[in-house]
PDB file of C-alpha atoms in Angstrom:
ATOM      1  CA  MET A 131       2.546 157.806 174.556  1.00 36.00           C
ATOM      2  CA  TYR A 132      -0.996 156.516 174.179  1.00 39.00           C
ATOM      3  CA  VAL A 133      -2.214 153.827 176.554  1.00 40.00           C
ATOM      4  CA  TYR A 134      -5.018 151.648 175.234  1.00 40.00           C
ATOM      5  CA  THR A 135      -6.845 149.408 177.688  1.00 44.00           C
ATOM      6  CA  HIS A 136      -8.198 146.231 176.120  1.00 46.00           C
ATOM      7  CA  PRO A 137     -11.953 145.928 176.818  1.00 44.00           C
ATOM      8  CA  HIS A 138     -12.683 143.227 179.366  1.00 44.00           C
ATOM      9  CA  THR A 139     -16.280 142.358 178.489  1.00 41.00           C
ATOM     10  CA  HIS A 140     -16.780 138.661 179.270  1.00 41.00           C
ATOM     11  CA  ALA A 141     -13.064 138.461 180.014  1.00 42.00           C
ATOM     12  CA  HIS A 142     -13.591 135.614 182.425  1.00 39.00           C
ATOM     13  CA  THR A 143     -14.857 133.398 179.609  1.00 41.00           C
ATOM     14  CA  ILE A 144     -12.201 134.236 177.025  1.00 43.00           C
ATOM     15  CA  MET A 145      -9.033 132.148 176.852  1.00 47.00           C
ATOM     16  CA  VAL A 146      -5.724 133.461 175.596  1.00 45.00           C
ATOM     17  CA  LYS A 147      -6.037 131.751 172.211  1.00 48.00           C
ATOM     18  CA  SER A 148      -9.232 133.743 171.592  1.00 50.00           C
ATOM     19  CA  TYR A 149      -7.668 137.161 172.214  1.00 46.00           C
ATOM     20  CA  ASN A 150      -7.370 139.719 169.454  1.00 50.00           C
ATOM     21  CA  PRO A 151      -4.034 138.800 167.818  1.00 47.00           C
ATOM     22  CA  GLY A 152      -2.919 142.409 167.422  1.00 48.00           C
ATOM     23  CA  TYR A 153      -3.611 145.975 168.389  1.00 49.00           C
ATOM     24  CA  PRO A 154      -7.218 147.136 168.037  1.00 55.00           C
ATOM     25  CA  PRO A 155      -8.017 149.491 165.129  1.00 61.00           C
ATOM     26  CA  LEU A 156      -7.438 152.594 167.243  1.00 60.00           C
ATOM     27  CA  ALA A 157      -3.971 151.429 168.176  1.00 59.00           C
ATOM     28  CA  PHE A 158      -3.159 150.649 164.535  1.00 61.00           C
ATOM     29  CA  PHE A 159      -4.206 154.177 163.618  1.00 65.00           C
ATOM     30  CA  LEU A 160      -2.045 155.681 166.349  1.00 62.00           C
ATOM     31  CA  ASN A 161       0.899 153.535 165.270  1.00 61.00           C
ATOM     32  CA  LYS A 162       0.708 155.034 161.790  1.00 68.00           C
ATOM     33  CA  THR A 163       1.189 158.500 163.275  1.00 68.00           C
ATOM     34  CA  GLY A 164       4.535 157.393 164.699  1.00 64.00           C
ATOM     35  CA  ARG A 165       3.382 157.572 168.303  1.00 60.00           C
ATOM     36  CA  PRO A 166       4.292 154.703 170.665  1.00 58.00           C
ATOM     37  CA  VAL A 167       1.369 152.610 171.873  1.00 57.00           C
ATOM     38  CA  PHE A 168       1.153 150.753 175.166  1.00 55.00           C
ATOM     39  CA  LEU A 169      -1.505 148.003 175.277  1.00 57.00           C
ATOM     40  CA  SER A 170      -2.890 147.179 178.733  1.00 57.00           C
ATOM     41  CA  THR A 171      -5.327 144.425 179.676  1.00 59.00           C
ATOM     42  CA  GLU A 172      -7.323 143.488 182.759  1.00 57.00           C
ATOM     43  CA  TYR A 173      -7.887 139.880 181.721  1.00 55.00           C
ATOM     44  CA  PRO A 174      -5.945 138.397 184.680  1.00 63.00           C
ATOM     45  CA  LEU A 175      -8.072 140.335 187.165  1.00 56.00           C
ATOM     46  CA  TYR A 176     -11.343 139.009 185.760  1.00 56.00           C
ATOM     47  CA  GLN A 177     -10.079 135.504 185.111  1.00 62.00           C
ATOM     48  CA  LYS A 178      -8.914 135.166 188.720  1.00 60.00           C
ATOM     49  CA  ALA A 179     -12.339 136.291 189.918  1.00 60.00           C
ATOM     50  CA  HIS A 180     -13.853 133.341 188.011  1.00 62.00           C
ATOM     51  CA  GLY A 181     -11.337 130.699 189.017  1.00 66.00           C
ATOM     52  CA  ILE A 182      -9.232 130.742 185.835  1.00 66.00           C
ATOM     53  CA  LYS A 183      -5.460 130.901 186.313  1.00 69.00           C
ATOM     54  CA  PRO A 184      -3.991 133.522 183.959  1.00 69.00           C
ATOM     55  CA  ASN A 185      -1.271 132.507 181.518  1.00 66.00           C
ATOM     56  CA  TYR A 186       1.136 135.422 181.815  1.00 65.00           C
ATOM     57  CA  LYS A 187       3.640 134.087 179.288  1.00 66.00           C
ATOM     58  CA  ASP A 188       0.950 134.069 176.599  1.00 65.00           C
ATOM     59  CA  LEU A 189      -0.334 137.463 177.696  1.00 63.00           C
ATOM     60  CA  SER A 190       3.152 138.934 177.362  1.00 62.00           C
ATOM     61  CA  LYS A 191       3.073 138.111 173.635  1.00 61.00           C
ATOM     62  CA  ILE A 192       0.075 140.348 172.923  1.00 58.00           C
ATOM     63  CA  CYS A 193       0.058 142.961 175.700  1.00 60.00           C
ATOM     64  CA  ASN A 194       2.474 145.370 177.342  1.00 59.00           C
ATOM     65  CA  MET A 195       0.867 145.441 180.773  1.00 62.00           C
ATOM     66  CA  ALA A 196      -1.553 143.263 182.732  1.00 60.00           C
ATOM     67  CA  ARG A 197      -3.720 144.195 185.704  1.00 60.00           C
ATOM     68  CA  ASN A 198      -3.813 141.254 188.111  1.00 62.00           C
ATOM     69  CA  TYR A 199      -5.050 142.535 191.463  1.00 61.00           C
ATOM     70  CA  LYS A 200      -7.963 144.479 192.886  1.00 60.00           C
ATOM     71  CA  ASP A 201      -8.361 148.244 192.618  1.00 60.00           C
ATOM     72  CA  MET A 202      -6.021 150.378 194.707  1.00 58.00           C
ATOM     73  CA  GLN A 203      -7.743 152.297 197.487  1.00 58.00           C
ATOM     74  CA  ASP A 204      -6.591 155.396 199.344  1.00 54.00           C
ATOM     75  CA  SER A 205      -5.480 153.445 202.418  1.00 63.00           C
ATOM     76  CA  TRP A 206      -2.439 151.764 203.946  1.00 72.00           C
ATOM     77  CA  ASP A 207      -4.276 148.411 204.060  1.00 72.00           C
ATOM     78  CA  SER A 208      -4.776 148.545 200.304  1.00 66.00           C
ATOM     79  CA  ILE A 209      -1.104 149.278 199.663  1.00 70.00           C
ATOM     80  CA  LEU A 210       0.053 146.577 202.083  1.00 76.00           C
ATOM     81  CA  SER A 211      -2.221 143.901 200.602  1.00 73.00           C
ATOM     82  CA  THR A 212      -0.947 144.735 197.104  1.00 71.00           C
ATOM     83  CA  VAL A 213       2.687 144.523 198.235  1.00 73.00           C
ATOM     84  CA  GLU A 214       2.015 141.173 199.922  1.00 76.00           C
ATOM     85  CA  TYR A 215       0.265 139.854 196.793  1.00 68.00           C
ATOM     86  CA  TYR A 216       3.229 140.780 194.621  1.00 66.00           C
ATOM     87  CA  GLY A 217       5.642 139.408 197.191  1.00 68.00           C
ATOM     88  CA  ASN A 218       3.862 136.040 197.270  1.00 69.00           C
ATOM     89  CA  ASN A 219       3.859 135.794 193.440  1.00 65.00           C
ATOM     90  CA  GLU A 220       1.272 133.033 193.784  1.00 65.00           C
ATOM     91  CA  ASP A 221       0.413 132.912 190.077  1.00 65.00           C
ATOM     92  CA  GLY A 222       4.012 133.061 188.906  1.00 64.00           C
ATOM     93  CA  PHE A 223       3.520 136.410 187.170  1.00 60.00           C
ATOM     94  CA  ALA A 224       6.928 137.793 188.163  1.00 58.00           C
ATOM     95  CA  GLU A 225       8.720 135.440 185.767  1.00 62.00           C
ATOM     96  CA  ALA A 226       6.798 136.821 182.775  1.00 59.00           C
ATOM     97  CA  ALA A 227       7.852 140.408 183.367  1.00 61.00           C
ATOM     98  CA  GLY A 228      10.584 141.821 181.185  1.00 60.00           C
ATOM     99  CA  PRO A 229      11.240 144.377 178.447  1.00 60.00           C
ATOM    100  CA  GLY A 230       7.911 145.197 176.809  1.00 53.00           C
ATOM    101  CA  PHE A 231       5.690 143.463 179.361  1.00 51.00           C
ATOM    102  CA  PHE A 232       4.996 144.537 182.913  1.00 53.00           C
ATOM    103  CA  ASN A 233       2.734 143.487 185.703  1.00 54.00           C
ATOM    104  CA  ASP A 234       0.669 146.348 187.056  1.00 50.00           C
ATOM    105  CA  PRO A 235       1.844 147.777 189.427  1.00 53.00           C
ATOM    106  CA  ASP A 236       5.234 147.535 187.701  1.00 48.00           C
ATOM    107  CA  MET A 237       8.157 145.804 189.385  1.00 60.00           C
ATOM    108  CA  PRO A 238      11.017 148.068 190.487  1.00 73.00           C
ATOM    109  CA  ASP A 239      13.737 149.020 188.031  1.00 80.00           C
ATOM    110  CA  TYR A 240      16.656 148.550 190.410  1.00 87.00           C
ATOM    111  CA  LYS A 241      19.270 149.660 187.900  1.00 89.00           C
ATOM    112  CA  LEU A 242      17.434 152.942 187.487  1.00 86.00           C
ATOM    113  CA  ILE A 243      17.011 153.313 191.259  1.00 88.00           C
ATOM    114  CA  ALA A 244      20.748 152.746 191.743  1.00 91.00           C
ATOM    115  CA  LYS A 245      21.515 155.800 189.609  1.00 91.00           C
ATOM    116  CA  SER A 246      19.901 158.046 192.214  1.00 89.00           C
ATOM    117  CA  CYS A 247      20.133 156.162 195.520  1.00 92.00           C
ATOM    118  CA  ASN A 248      22.764 154.511 197.676  1.00 95.00           C
ATOM    119  CA  ILE A 249      20.388 152.162 199.531  1.00 95.00           C
ATOM    120  CA  TRP A 250      16.745 151.220 198.989  1.00 93.00           C
ATOM    121  CA  ARG A 251      14.160 149.221 200.904  1.00 92.00           C
ATOM    122  CA  ASN A 252      12.434 146.471 198.937  1.00 88.00           C
ATOM    123  CA  PHE A 253      10.413 144.379 201.416  1.00 87.00           C
ATOM    124  CA  ALA A 254       8.139 144.634 204.447  1.00 85.00           C
ATOM    125  CA  ASP A 255       9.192 146.415 207.649  1.00 90.00           C
ATOM    126  CA  VAL A 256      11.165 144.230 210.026  1.00 94.00           C
ATOM    127  CA  GLN A 257       9.355 143.341 213.247  1.00 95.00           C
ATOM    128  CA  ASP A 258      10.855 142.232 216.555  1.00 96.00           C
ATOM    129  CA  SER A 259      10.335 138.548 215.806  1.00 97.00           C
ATOM    130  CA  TRP A 260      12.102 135.529 214.333  1.00 98.00           C
ATOM    131  CA  ASP A 261       9.351 135.036 211.746  1.00 96.00           C
ATOM    132  CA  SER A 262       9.937 138.551 210.437  1.00 96.00           C
ATOM    133  CA  VAL A 263      13.712 138.134 210.168  1.00 98.00           C
ATOM    134  CA  LEU A 264      13.373 134.739 208.482  1.00 97.00           C
ATOM    135  CA  GLY A 265      10.759 136.097 206.068  1.00 95.00           C
ATOM    136  CA  ILE A 266      13.186 138.791 204.944  1.00 96.00           C
ATOM    137  CA  ILE A 267      16.000 136.262 204.537  1.00 98.00           C
ATOM    138  CA  ASN A 268      13.773 134.022 202.408  1.00 96.00           C
ATOM    139  CA  PHE A 269      12.710 136.983 200.251  1.00 93.00           C
ATOM    140  CA  TYR A 270      16.363 137.784 199.582  1.00 97.00           C
ATOM    141  CA  ALA A 271      17.086 134.109 198.917  1.00 97.00           C
ATOM    142  CA  GLU A 272      14.395 133.866 196.245  1.00 93.00           C
ATOM    143  CA  ASP A 273      15.426 137.157 194.594  1.00 92.00           C
ATOM    144  CA  LYS A 274      12.506 136.945 192.163  1.00 84.00           C
ATOM    145  CA  THR A 275      13.028 140.448 190.820  1.00 83.00           C
ATOM    146  CA  ARG A 276      16.805 139.999 190.437  1.00 89.00           C
ATOM    147  CA  PHE A 277      17.812 142.815 192.757  1.00 94.00           C
ATOM    148  CA  ARG A 278      20.929 141.013 194.001  1.00 96.00           C
ATOM    149  CA  GLU A 279      22.832 141.633 190.783  1.00 95.00           C
ATOM    150  CA  VAL A 280      22.417 145.406 191.157  1.00 96.00           C
ATOM    151  CA  ALA A 281      24.250 145.544 194.509  1.00 97.00           C
ATOM    152  CA  ALA A 282      27.707 147.105 194.200  1.00 97.00           C
ATOM    153  CA  PRO A 283      29.886 149.648 195.995  1.00 97.00           C
ATOM    154  CA  GLY A 284      27.711 152.691 196.681  1.00 96.00           C
ATOM    155  CA  GLN A 285      24.411 150.949 195.857  1.00 97.00           C
ATOM    156  CA  PHE A 286      22.887 148.329 198.132  1.00 97.00           C
ATOM    157  CA  ASN A 287      19.593 146.594 198.861  1.00 97.00           C
ATOM    158  CA  ASP A 288      18.264 147.332 202.356  1.00 97.00           C
ATOM    159  CA  PRO A 289      16.371 144.531 204.162  1.00 97.00           C
ATOM    160  CA  ASP A 290      15.624 146.944 207.047  1.00 96.00           C
ATOM    161  CA  MET A 291      17.180 147.468 210.455  1.00 97.00           C
ATOM    162  CA  LEU A 292      18.962 145.177 212.867  1.00 98.00           C
ATOM    163  CA  ILE A 293      16.693 144.329 215.809  1.00 98.00           C
ATOM    164  CA  ILE A 294      19.566 142.853 217.836  1.00 98.00           C
ATOM    165  CA  GLY A 295      19.320 143.928 221.468  1.00 98.00           C
ATOM    166  CA  ASN A 296      15.534 144.061 221.645  1.00 97.00           C
ATOM    167  CA  PHE A 297      13.145 141.388 222.936  1.00 96.00           C
ATOM    168  CA  GLY A 298      12.027 139.096 220.113  1.00 97.00           C
ATOM    169  CA  LEU A 299      15.189 137.150 219.219  1.00 98.00           C
ATOM    170  CA  SER A 300      17.176 134.529 221.091  1.00 98.00           C
ATOM    171  CA  ARG A 301      20.985 134.702 221.201  1.00 98.00           C
ATOM    172  CA  ASP A 302      21.261 132.315 218.257  1.00 98.00           C
ATOM    173  CA  GLN A 303      18.662 134.241 216.279  1.00 99.00           C
ATOM    174  CA  GLU A 304      20.513 137.510 216.891  1.00 99.00           C
ATOM    175  CA  LYS A 305      23.644 135.868 215.466  1.00 99.00           C
ATOM    176  CA  VAL A 306      21.592 134.801 212.446  1.00 99.00           C
ATOM    177  CA  GLN A 307      20.544 138.363 211.702  1.00 99.00           C
ATOM    178  CA  MET A 308      24.064 139.759 212.118  1.00 99.00           C
ATOM    179  CA  ALA A 309      25.572 137.023 209.947  1.00 99.00           C
ATOM    180  CA  MET A 310      22.933 137.180 207.228  1.00 99.00           C
ATOM    181  CA  TRP A 311      22.917 140.971 207.008  1.00 99.00           C
ATOM    182  CA  SER A 312      26.695 140.709 206.563  1.00 99.00           C
ATOM    183  CA  ILE A 313      26.415 138.004 203.891  1.00 99.00           C
ATOM    184  CA  MET A 314      23.718 140.034 202.097  1.00 98.00           C
ATOM    185  CA  ALA A 315      25.868 143.208 202.061  1.00 98.00           C
ATOM    186  CA  SER A 316      23.087 144.998 203.918  1.00 98.00           C
ATOM    187  CA  PRO A 317      23.281 148.338 205.723  1.00 97.00           C
ATOM    188  CA  LEU A 318      23.925 147.690 209.434  1.00 98.00           C
ATOM    189  CA  ILE A 319      21.477 150.191 210.909  1.00 97.00           C
ATOM    190  CA  MET A 320      20.583 149.484 214.535  1.00 97.00           C
ATOM    191  CA  SER A 321      17.101 149.778 216.016  1.00 96.00           C
ATOM    192  CA  THR A 322      17.545 149.252 219.744  1.00 96.00           C
ATOM    193  CA  ASP A 323      17.811 151.156 223.024  1.00 95.00           C
ATOM    194  CA  LEU A 324      21.561 151.474 223.556  1.00 94.00           C
ATOM    195  CA  SER A 325      21.058 152.502 227.179  1.00 95.00           C
ATOM    196  CA  LYS A 326      19.489 149.119 227.955  1.00 95.00           C
ATOM    197  CA  ILE A 327      21.201 146.783 225.494  1.00 97.00           C
ATOM    198  CA  ARG A 328      22.500 143.443 226.812  1.00 97.00           C
ATOM    199  CA  PRO A 329      26.298 143.017 226.828  1.00 97.00           C
ATOM    200  CA  TYR A 330      26.269 140.032 224.435  1.00 98.00           C
ATOM    201  CA  SER A 331      24.014 141.912 221.983  1.00 98.00           C
ATOM    202  CA  LYS A 332      26.325 144.927 222.117  1.00 98.00           C
ATOM    203  CA  ALA A 333      29.350 142.706 221.513  1.00 98.00           C
ATOM    204  CA  LEU A 334      27.611 141.123 218.522  1.00 98.00           C
ATOM    205  CA  LEU A 335      26.839 144.500 216.961  1.00 98.00           C
ATOM    206  CA  LEU A 336      30.486 145.499 217.428  1.00 98.00           C
ATOM    207  CA  ASN A 337      31.926 142.219 216.120  1.00 99.00           C
ATOM    208  CA  LYS A 338      34.854 143.171 213.897  1.00 98.00           C
ATOM    209  CA  GLY A 339      34.811 139.951 211.890  1.00 99.00           C
ATOM    210  CA  ALA A 340      31.167 140.302 210.864  1.00 99.00           C
ATOM    211  CA  ILE A 341      31.536 144.015 210.136  1.00 99.00           C
ATOM    212  CA  ALA A 342      34.570 143.309 207.935  1.00 98.00           C
ATOM    213  CA  ILE A 343      32.538 140.836 205.870  1.00 99.00           C
ATOM    214  CA  ASN A 344      29.654 143.295 205.629  1.00 99.00           C
ATOM    215  CA  GLN A 345      31.956 146.132 204.562  1.00 98.00           C
ATOM    216  CA  ASP A 346      33.999 144.111 202.070  1.00 98.00           C
ATOM    217  CA  PRO A 347      35.233 146.583 199.410  1.00 98.00           C
ATOM    218  CA  MET A 348      33.951 144.507 196.481  1.00 98.00           C
ATOM    219  CA  GLY A 349      30.380 145.132 197.655  1.00 98.00           C
ATOM    220  CA  ILE A 350      29.051 141.859 196.236  1.00 98.00           C
ATOM    221  CA  GLN A 351      25.752 140.703 197.712  1.00 99.00           C
ATOM    222  CA  GLY A 352      25.761 137.067 198.817  1.00 99.00           C
ATOM    223  CA  ARG A 353      23.327 134.479 197.555  1.00 98.00           C
ATOM    224  CA  ARG A 354      21.693 131.294 198.713  1.00 98.00           C
ATOM    225  CA  LEU A 355      23.645 128.511 197.071  1.00 98.00           C
ATOM    226  CA  MET A 356      21.329 125.690 198.088  1.00 97.00           C
ATOM    227  CA  LYS A 357      18.556 124.652 200.441  1.00 97.00           C
ATOM    228  CA  VAL A 358      18.320 121.115 201.812  1.00 95.00           C
ATOM    229  CA  GLY A 359      15.498 120.570 204.275  1.00 95.00           C
ATOM    230  CA  ASN A 360      15.883 123.106 207.065  1.00 96.00           C
ATOM    231  CA  ILE A 361      19.439 124.008 206.051  1.00 98.00           C
ATOM    232  CA  GLN A 362      20.218 126.988 203.837  1.00 98.00           C
ATOM    233  CA  ILE A 363      23.766 127.463 202.545  1.00 98.00           C
ATOM    234  CA  TRP A 364      24.843 130.962 201.561  1.00 99.00           C
ATOM    235  CA  THR A 365      28.099 132.280 200.071  1.00 99.00           C
ATOM    236  CA  ARG A 366      29.571 135.690 199.323  1.00 99.00           C
ATOM    237  CA  PRO A 367      32.825 136.484 197.476  1.00 98.00           C
ATOM    238  CA  VAL A 368      35.143 138.658 199.602  1.00 99.00           C
ATOM    239  CA  LEU A 369      38.725 139.851 199.645  1.00 98.00           C
ATOM    240  CA  PRO A 370      41.427 138.678 199.391  1.00 98.00           C
ATOM    241  CA  GLU A 371      40.434 137.726 195.849  1.00 97.00           C
ATOM    242  CA  GLY A 372      39.229 134.150 195.557  1.00 98.00           C
ATOM    243  CA  SER A 373      38.030 134.031 199.172  1.00 99.00           C
ATOM    244  CA  PHE A 374      34.467 133.629 200.447  1.00 99.00           C
ATOM    245  CA  ALA A 375      32.257 134.270 203.434  1.00 99.00           C
ATOM    246  CA  PHE A 376      29.727 131.489 203.912  1.00 99.00           C
ATOM    247  CA  ALA A 377      26.902 130.547 206.231  1.00 99.00           C
ATOM    248  CA  PHE A 378      24.976 127.421 207.171  1.00 99.00           C
ATOM    249  CA  LEU A 379      21.557 128.564 208.395  1.00 99.00           C
ATOM    250  CA  ASN A 380      19.361 126.119 210.313  1.00 98.00           C
ATOM    251  CA  THR A 381      15.720 127.237 210.129  1.00 98.00           C
ATOM    252  CA  GLY A 382      14.491 124.155 211.968  1.00 97.00           C
ATOM    253  CA  THR A 383      12.860 124.481 215.380  1.00 95.00           C
ATOM    254  CA  GLY A 384      13.557 120.969 216.664  1.00 90.00           C
ATOM    255  CA  GLY A 385      15.213 120.396 220.002  1.00 88.00           C
ATOM    256  CA  THR A 386      18.664 119.340 218.811  1.00 94.00           C
ATOM    257  CA  PRO A 387      21.461 120.872 216.711  1.00 97.00           C
ATOM    258  CA  GLN A 388      21.896 119.706 213.127  1.00 97.00           C
ATOM    259  CA  LYS A 389      25.214 118.599 211.644  1.00 97.00           C
ATOM    260  CA  VAL A 390      26.102 119.673 208.106  1.00 97.00           C
ATOM    261  CA  SER A 391      28.886 118.007 206.095  1.00 97.00           C
ATOM    262  CA  ILE A 392      29.664 119.171 202.584  1.00 98.00           C
ATOM    263  CA  ALA A 393      32.490 118.880 200.063  1.00 98.00           C
ATOM    264  CA  VAL A 394      34.377 122.157 199.856  1.00 98.00           C
ATOM    265  CA  LYS A 395      34.096 122.177 196.056  1.00 98.00           C
ATOM    266  CA  ASP A 396      30.287 122.032 196.373  1.00 98.00           C
ATOM    267  CA  LEU A 397      30.457 125.391 198.116  1.00 98.00           C
ATOM    268  CA  GLY A 398      32.155 126.789 195.018  1.00 97.00           C
ATOM    269  CA  PHE A 399      35.589 126.774 196.640  1.00 98.00           C
ATOM    270  CA  THR A 400      37.541 125.105 193.842  1.00 98.00           C
ATOM    271  CA  LYS A 401      41.099 126.471 193.908  1.00 98.00           C
ATOM    272  CA  PRO A 402      43.596 123.565 194.270  1.00 98.00           C
ATOM    273  CA  SER A 403      45.788 125.500 196.718  1.00 98.00           C
ATOM    274  CA  GLY A 404      43.042 125.244 199.323  1.00 98.00           C
ATOM    275  CA  TYR A 405      41.533 127.513 201.949  1.00 99.00           C
ATOM    276  CA  ASN A 406      41.937 128.407 205.589  1.00 99.00           C
ATOM    277  CA  ILE A 407      38.542 128.129 207.296  1.00 99.00           C
ATOM    278  CA  THR A 408      37.810 130.420 210.233  1.00 99.00           C
ATOM    279  CA  GLU A 409      34.686 131.074 212.316  1.00 99.00           C
ATOM    280  CA  VAL A 410      33.819 134.718 211.764  1.00 99.00           C
ATOM    281  CA  PHE A 411      32.387 135.743 215.135  1.00 99.00           C
ATOM    282  CA  SER A 412      35.247 134.304 217.191  1.00 98.00           C
ATOM    283  CA  GLY A 413      37.992 134.611 214.578  1.00 98.00           C
ATOM    284  CA  GLN A 414      39.049 131.056 215.463  1.00 98.00           C
ATOM    285  CA  PHE A 415      40.979 129.068 212.860  1.00 98.00           C
ATOM    286  CA  LEU A 416      39.193 125.758 212.280  1.00 98.00           C
ATOM    287  CA  ALA A 417      40.851 123.895 209.428  1.00 97.00           C
ATOM    288  CA  LYS A 418      42.691 123.938 206.136  1.00 98.00           C
ATOM    289  CA  ARG A 419      40.609 122.442 203.347  1.00 98.00           C
ATOM    290  CA  ARG A 420      41.123 121.684 199.657  1.00 98.00           C
ATOM    291  CA  PRO A 421      38.292 121.298 197.119  1.00 98.00           C
ATOM    292  CA  ASN A 422      37.870 117.527 197.557  1.00 98.00           C
ATOM    293  CA  ASP A 423      37.904 117.723 201.357  1.00 98.00           C
ATOM    294  CA  THR A 424      34.763 117.768 203.491  1.00 98.00           C
ATOM    295  CA  PHE A 425      33.877 120.510 205.931  1.00 98.00           C
ATOM    296  CA  THR A 426      31.519 119.824 208.844  1.00 98.00           C
ATOM    297  CA  ALA A 427      29.714 122.175 211.219  1.00 98.00           C
ATOM    298  CA  GLU A 428      26.997 121.769 213.838  1.00 98.00           C
ATOM    299  CA  ILE A 429      24.227 124.371 213.932  1.00 98.00           C
ATOM    300  CA  ASN A 430      21.714 125.023 216.694  1.00 98.00           C
ATOM    301  CA  PRO A 431      17.984 125.247 215.905  1.00 98.00           C
ATOM    302  CA  THR A 432      17.231 128.690 214.397  1.00 98.00           C
ATOM    303  CA  GLY A 433      20.987 129.237 214.518  1.00 98.00           C
ATOM    304  CA  ILE A 434      23.871 129.709 212.124  1.00 99.00           C
ATOM    305  CA  PHE A 435      27.474 128.816 211.381  1.00 99.00           C
ATOM    306  CA  PHE A 436      29.255 131.849 209.947  1.00 99.00           C
ATOM    307  CA  GLY A 437      32.581 131.094 208.283  1.00 99.00           C
ATOM    308  CA  LYS A 438      35.241 132.558 206.045  1.00 99.00           C
ATOM    309  CA  ALA A 439      37.290 130.583 203.539  1.00 99.00           C
ATOM    310  CA  THR A 440      40.507 132.479 202.799  1.00 99.00           C
ATOM    311  CA  LEU A 441      42.321 131.389 199.652  1.00 98.00           C
ATOM    312  CA  LEU A 442      45.853 130.110 200.252  1.00 98.00           C
TER     313      LEU A 442
END
């Protein structure tokens, strides 16, 4: 394969409509030989330097790859800043990527990765803090590179280790991580000193209800169904067939709990026979609900309600 880099002379002054409409003469010549040609451009990099927002959708019509960040250096700081830039997706370039057009560096091919790996990391290292845990949850909620759909038995996304039992999370926040890692079908790998772990943290890590959701044989990764203010609502299909695990996550830091009331059908639970609702951590039966019924839960600040709706 030949890679031709589009010259970027005066790139900051050239708009997309002024670009060469096709391959340059060299690329045309190479095409005639039957060799594949890959056209790369650095227009986004130079436009950004001069305050022009790149139009990636237009670029994708005439190029195969677009440079959009500063040169990579031989240092961890350079790698980290590039990862953070791609994670923030501030110019909306992720949406333009697809067959035949890639941002440089390319986004991961999760389907290809899944052919060789059982689990793979795809975000920043978890730190012993609430901000870190919430940042990971939000990254998985946005799912901009569509990695959720690749999760299946034997192949899972890894949001990094559980920090339950350390120092940075409150009791409620520890429950959030355990519940969300279970909803997200994440590997439950502990990072804590087991010789010093608090009894309630140990009990949480050993909770059979949460582990059963996490290890559900269907291996489907949960998703964020909706976000209303500080409340995120997540669901995950589980066995028995037609049943769901679900979570109401309160990211607010105010001083009082928040009550959430929602029609069962709005959670995607639509079978007329109804559902038995239980609280996962305690295993307590709460209610029987049909699609038109309302379910209500109260969630502490930076806390979670973790439920299971079992189809009747």
